[in-house]
Amino acid sequence: MKFAFSTAVLSLASLASATILPRQSCPEASRFGNLIVSSPTNATSYNPGDPIDIQVDFHCAITNFGIVPQFIDYTIQVNEDQNNGHEAPIVLARRTLAAGATTDEFSTTIPFAFYFAGAPYNVVLTDTYPTQGTDGTSQVLLQGGIEAPITINASS
Ligand SMILES: *[C@@H]1O[C@H](CO)[C@@H](O)[C@H](O)[C@H]1NC(C)=O
């Protein structure tokens, strides 16, 4: 009886915290998701073949901004203003969200591409999402993106 009581109190407590959590703020910067790039080996720089973990939280994007990804491209890029003209985007993955999902998470490895010394690489998430066309009936796909810096050691 005592055990049952404390279980009930515990689940009430977790219900209470669950109702408080969704009150998180949704800054404009979170409209395409919150991207977290991490290393399962705690590496601070990467070589080709090294494992990398990607986690994205689309909760604010979907519930607050109504931006629901139709598909999501993950690439490694050097931004145009710092690109030497030979640093094409390197594709990590193209993914879709499962119906109803508000997060995406996967593990992959750094592709065996050529990496330039000192280039400011970023992991870039490009979110392709539907909007209503100006005719009121058709659908227009727009793209937006977010990025997270990553240090990749130069190819030799
Ligand atoms: C990575 O860092 C965390 C936190 O310091 C630690 O708990 C974990 O064991 C580390 N993992 C590896 C593979 O070194």
mmCIF file of C-alpha atoms and ligand atoms in Angstrom:
data_model
loop_
_atom_site.group_PDB
_atom_site.id
_atom_site.type_symbol
_atom_site.label_atom_id
_atom_site.label_comp_id
_atom_site.label_asym_id
_atom_site.label_seq_id
_atom_site.Cartn_x
_atom_site.Cartn_y
_atom_site.Cartn_z
ATOM 1 C CA MET A 1 0.000 0.000 0.000
ATOM 2 C CA LYS A 2 2.771 2.369 0.959
ATOM 3 C CA PHE A 3 4.643 1.426 -2.224
ATOM 4 C CA ALA A 4 1.603 2.121 -4.377
ATOM 5 C CA PHE A 5 1.175 5.504 -2.749
ATOM 6 C CA SER A 6 4.733 6.671 -3.412
ATOM 7 C CA THR A 7 4.502 5.469 -7.011
ATOM 8 C CA ALA A 8 1.390 7.601 -7.431
ATOM 9 C CA VAL A 9 3.165 10.603 -5.927
ATOM 10 C CA LEU A 10 6.131 10.030 -8.209
ATOM 11 C CA SER A 11 4.026 9.880 -11.361
ATOM 12 C CA LEU A 12 2.166 13.008 -10.278
ATOM 13 C CA ALA A 13 5.500 14.724 -9.840
ATOM 14 C CA SER A 14 6.648 13.737 -13.333
ATOM 15 C CA LEU A 15 3.309 14.851 -14.774
ATOM 16 C CA ALA A 16 3.784 18.231 -13.124
ATOM 17 C CA SER A 17 7.253 18.700 -14.589
ATOM 18 C CA ALA A 18 6.052 17.487 -17.989
ATOM 19 C CA THR A 19 3.440 20.261 -18.067
ATOM 20 C CA ILE A 20 6.037 22.895 -17.189
ATOM 21 C CA LEU A 21 8.617 21.851 -19.818
ATOM 22 C CA PRO A 22 6.704 22.897 -22.993
ATOM 23 C CA ARG A 23 6.790 26.494 -21.748
ATOM 24 C CA GLN A 24 10.311 26.743 -23.163
ATOM 25 C CA SER A 25 10.901 29.923 -25.149
ATOM 26 C CA CYS A 26 11.206 29.673 -28.916
ATOM 27 C CA PRO A 27 13.640 32.328 -30.159
ATOM 28 C CA GLU A 28 13.561 33.230 -33.860
ATOM 29 C CA ALA A 29 16.879 31.386 -34.277
ATOM 30 C CA SER A 30 15.127 28.110 -33.465
ATOM 31 C CA ARG A 31 12.682 28.345 -36.403
ATOM 32 C CA PHE A 32 14.551 25.731 -38.440
ATOM 33 C CA GLY A 33 15.438 23.588 -35.440
ATOM 34 C CA ASN A 34 18.172 23.451 -32.841
ATOM 35 C CA LEU A 35 21.195 21.590 -34.147
ATOM 36 C CA ILE A 36 23.680 19.811 -31.908
ATOM 37 C CA VAL A 37 26.789 18.219 -33.406
ATOM 38 C CA SER A 38 28.848 16.078 -31.072
ATOM 39 C CA SER A 39 31.546 13.454 -31.046
ATOM 40 C CA PRO A 40 30.917 10.069 -29.389
ATOM 41 C CA THR A 41 34.653 9.994 -28.583
ATOM 42 C CA ASN A 42 34.683 13.613 -27.306
ATOM 43 C CA ALA A 43 36.966 14.654 -30.168
ATOM 44 C CA THR A 44 37.425 18.417 -30.631
ATOM 45 C CA SER A 45 38.590 18.035 -34.236
ATOM 46 C CA TYR A 46 37.732 15.413 -36.820
ATOM 47 C CA ASN A 47 39.504 13.312 -39.434
ATOM 48 C CA PRO A 48 37.776 11.492 -42.307
ATOM 49 C CA GLY A 49 36.198 8.303 -40.950
ATOM 50 C CA ASP A 50 35.681 9.725 -37.445
ATOM 51 C CA PRO A 51 32.232 9.160 -35.950
ATOM 52 C CA ILE A 52 29.915 12.125 -35.513
ATOM 53 C CA ASP A 53 26.510 12.399 -33.847
ATOM 54 C CA ILE A 54 23.809 14.777 -35.047
ATOM 55 C CA GLN A 55 20.778 15.725 -32.961
ATOM 56 C CA VAL A 56 18.099 18.202 -33.992
ATOM 57 C CA ASP A 57 15.153 19.411 -31.979
ATOM 58 C CA PHE A 58 12.363 20.696 -34.277
ATOM 59 C CA HIS A 59 9.908 21.261 -31.424
ATOM 60 C CA CYS A 60 9.908 25.086 -31.677
ATOM 61 C CA ALA A 61 10.145 24.961 -35.488
ATOM 62 C CA ILE A 62 7.025 22.823 -35.776
ATOM 63 C CA THR A 63 4.821 23.864 -32.861
ATOM 64 C CA ASN A 64 5.716 27.562 -32.630
ATOM 65 C CA PHE A 65 6.711 28.555 -36.190
ATOM 66 C CA GLY A 66 4.702 26.002 -38.181
ATOM 67 C CA ILE A 67 7.801 25.048 -40.168
ATOM 68 C CA VAL A 68 7.468 21.314 -40.730
ATOM 69 C CA PRO A 69 10.410 19.816 -42.628
ATOM 70 C CA GLN A 70 9.479 17.838 -45.741
ATOM 71 C CA PHE A 71 13.058 16.708 -46.056
ATOM 72 C CA ILE A 72 16.298 17.653 -44.386
ATOM 73 C CA ASP A 73 19.741 17.798 -45.952
ATOM 74 C CA TYR A 74 22.828 17.636 -43.802
ATOM 75 C CA THR A 75 26.085 18.818 -45.385
ATOM 76 C CA ILE A 76 29.554 20.003 -44.450
ATOM 77 C CA GLN A 77 30.181 23.401 -46.020
ATOM 78 C CA VAL A 78 32.415 26.449 -46.061
ATOM 79 C CA ASN A 79 30.250 29.585 -46.299
ATOM 80 C CA GLU A 80 30.361 31.460 -49.601
ATOM 81 C CA ASP A 81 32.156 34.536 -48.229
ATOM 82 C CA GLN A 82 34.997 32.357 -46.942
ATOM 83 C CA ASN A 83 34.977 29.682 -49.658
ATOM 84 C CA ASN A 84 38.064 29.293 -51.839
ATOM 85 C CA GLY A 85 35.878 28.230 -54.773
ATOM 86 C CA HIS A 86 36.837 24.549 -54.472
ATOM 87 C CA GLU A 87 34.944 23.708 -51.299
ATOM 88 C CA ALA A 88 31.724 22.187 -52.578
ATOM 89 C CA PRO A 89 29.162 21.078 -49.992
ATOM 90 C CA ILE A 90 29.886 17.524 -48.811
ATOM 91 C CA VAL A 91 26.690 15.593 -48.155
ATOM 92 C CA LEU A 92 26.330 13.799 -44.824
ATOM 93 C CA ALA A 93 22.722 12.671 -45.173
ATOM 94 C CA ARG A 94 19.276 13.439 -46.586
ATOM 95 C CA ARG A 95 16.546 12.532 -44.172
ATOM 96 C CA THR A 96 12.834 12.906 -43.469
ATOM 97 C CA LEU A 97 11.040 13.084 -40.141
ATOM 98 C CA ALA A 98 8.793 10.220 -39.133
ATOM 99 C CA ALA A 99 5.126 11.294 -38.980
ATOM 100 C CA GLY A 100 4.555 13.253 -35.774
ATOM 101 C CA ALA A 101 8.246 13.329 -34.847
ATOM 102 C CA THR A 102 9.766 16.595 -33.593
ATOM 103 C CA THR A 103 13.357 15.412 -33.358
ATOM 104 C CA ASP A 104 15.925 13.832 -35.659
ATOM 105 C CA GLU A 105 18.991 12.002 -34.490
ATOM 106 C CA PHE A 106 21.601 9.937 -36.330
ATOM 107 C CA SER A 107 25.219 8.879 -36.258
ATOM 108 C CA THR A 108 27.517 8.851 -39.260
ATOM 109 C CA THR A 109 31.182 9.349 -40.122
ATOM 110 C CA ILE A 110 33.114 12.235 -41.658
ATOM 111 C CA PRO A 111 33.312 11.476 -45.421
ATOM 112 C CA PHE A 112 36.725 10.867 -47.005
ATOM 113 C CA ALA A 113 36.592 14.146 -48.921
ATOM 114 C CA PHE A 114 39.488 16.559 -49.390
ATOM 115 C CA TYR A 115 39.647 19.079 -46.541
ATOM 116 C CA PHE A 116 41.599 22.342 -46.811
ATOM 117 C CA ALA A 117 43.843 23.502 -43.978
ATOM 118 C CA GLY A 118 42.212 26.083 -41.727
ATOM 119 C CA ALA A 119 38.943 26.210 -43.692
ATOM 120 C CA PRO A 120 35.988 27.220 -41.502
ATOM 121 C CA TYR A 121 33.771 24.176 -41.992
ATOM 122 C CA ASN A 122 30.207 24.027 -40.733
ATOM 123 C CA VAL A 123 27.683 21.259 -40.443
ATOM 124 C CA VAL A 124 24.709 22.786 -42.278
ATOM 125 C CA LEU A 125 21.116 21.659 -41.920
ATOM 126 C CA THR A 126 18.939 22.686 -44.870
ATOM 127 C CA ASP A 127 15.268 22.399 -44.057
ATOM 128 C CA THR A 128 12.894 22.130 -47.052
ATOM 129 C CA TYR A 129 9.361 22.942 -45.907
ATOM 130 C CA PRO A 130 5.969 23.583 -47.498
ATOM 131 C CA THR A 131 4.130 26.920 -47.464
ATOM 132 C CA GLN A 132 0.885 27.988 -49.128
ATOM 133 C CA GLY A 133 1.241 29.567 -52.564
ATOM 134 C CA THR A 134 -0.055 33.074 -53.320
ATOM 135 C CA ASP A 135 -2.927 31.505 -55.323
ATOM 136 C CA GLY A 136 -4.189 30.042 -52.054
ATOM 137 C CA THR A 137 -4.208 26.473 -53.315
ATOM 138 C CA SER A 138 -0.770 25.462 -54.507
ATOM 139 C CA GLN A 139 2.156 24.606 -52.333
ATOM 140 C CA VAL A 140 5.508 26.348 -52.441
ATOM 141 C CA LEU A 141 8.572 24.676 -50.970
ATOM 142 C CA LEU A 142 10.980 27.010 -49.221
ATOM 143 C CA GLN A 143 14.369 26.326 -47.727
ATOM 144 C CA GLY A 144 15.992 27.615 -44.596
ATOM 145 C CA GLY A 145 18.973 26.502 -42.674
ATOM 146 C CA ILE A 146 21.077 26.503 -39.579
ATOM 147 C CA GLU A 147 24.686 25.589 -39.018
ATOM 148 C CA ALA A 148 27.144 24.515 -36.372
ATOM 149 C CA PRO A 149 30.909 24.987 -36.722
ATOM 150 C CA ILE A 150 33.140 21.922 -36.933
ATOM 151 C CA THR A 151 36.923 21.607 -37.043
ATOM 152 C CA ILE A 152 38.152 19.139 -39.655
ATOM 153 C CA ASN A 153 41.842 18.417 -39.971
ATOM 154 C CA ALA A 154 43.445 19.169 -43.335
ATOM 155 C CA SER A 155 43.931 16.386 -45.868
ATOM 156 C CA SER A 156 47.598 15.825 -46.599
HETATM 157 C C1 LIG B 1 33.214 12.051 -22.935
HETATM 158 O O1 LIG B 1 33.081 13.040 -21.923
HETATM 159 C C2 LIG B 1 32.122 12.706 -20.924
HETATM 160 C C3 LIG B 1 31.955 13.888 -19.999
HETATM 161 O O2 LIG B 1 33.202 14.373 -19.575
HETATM 162 C C4 LIG B 1 32.525 11.411 -20.223
HETATM 163 O O3 LIG B 1 31.556 11.061 -19.267
HETATM 164 C C5 LIG B 1 32.673 10.298 -21.255
HETATM 165 O O4 LIG B 1 33.158 9.126 -20.634
HETATM 166 C C6 LIG B 1 33.620 10.706 -22.359
HETATM 167 N N1 LIG B 1 33.594 9.680 -23.402
HETATM 168 C C7 LIG B 1 34.697 9.198 -23.977
HETATM 169 C C8 LIG B 1 34.476 8.161 -25.031
HETATM 170 O O5 LIG B 1 35.829 9.566 -23.675
#
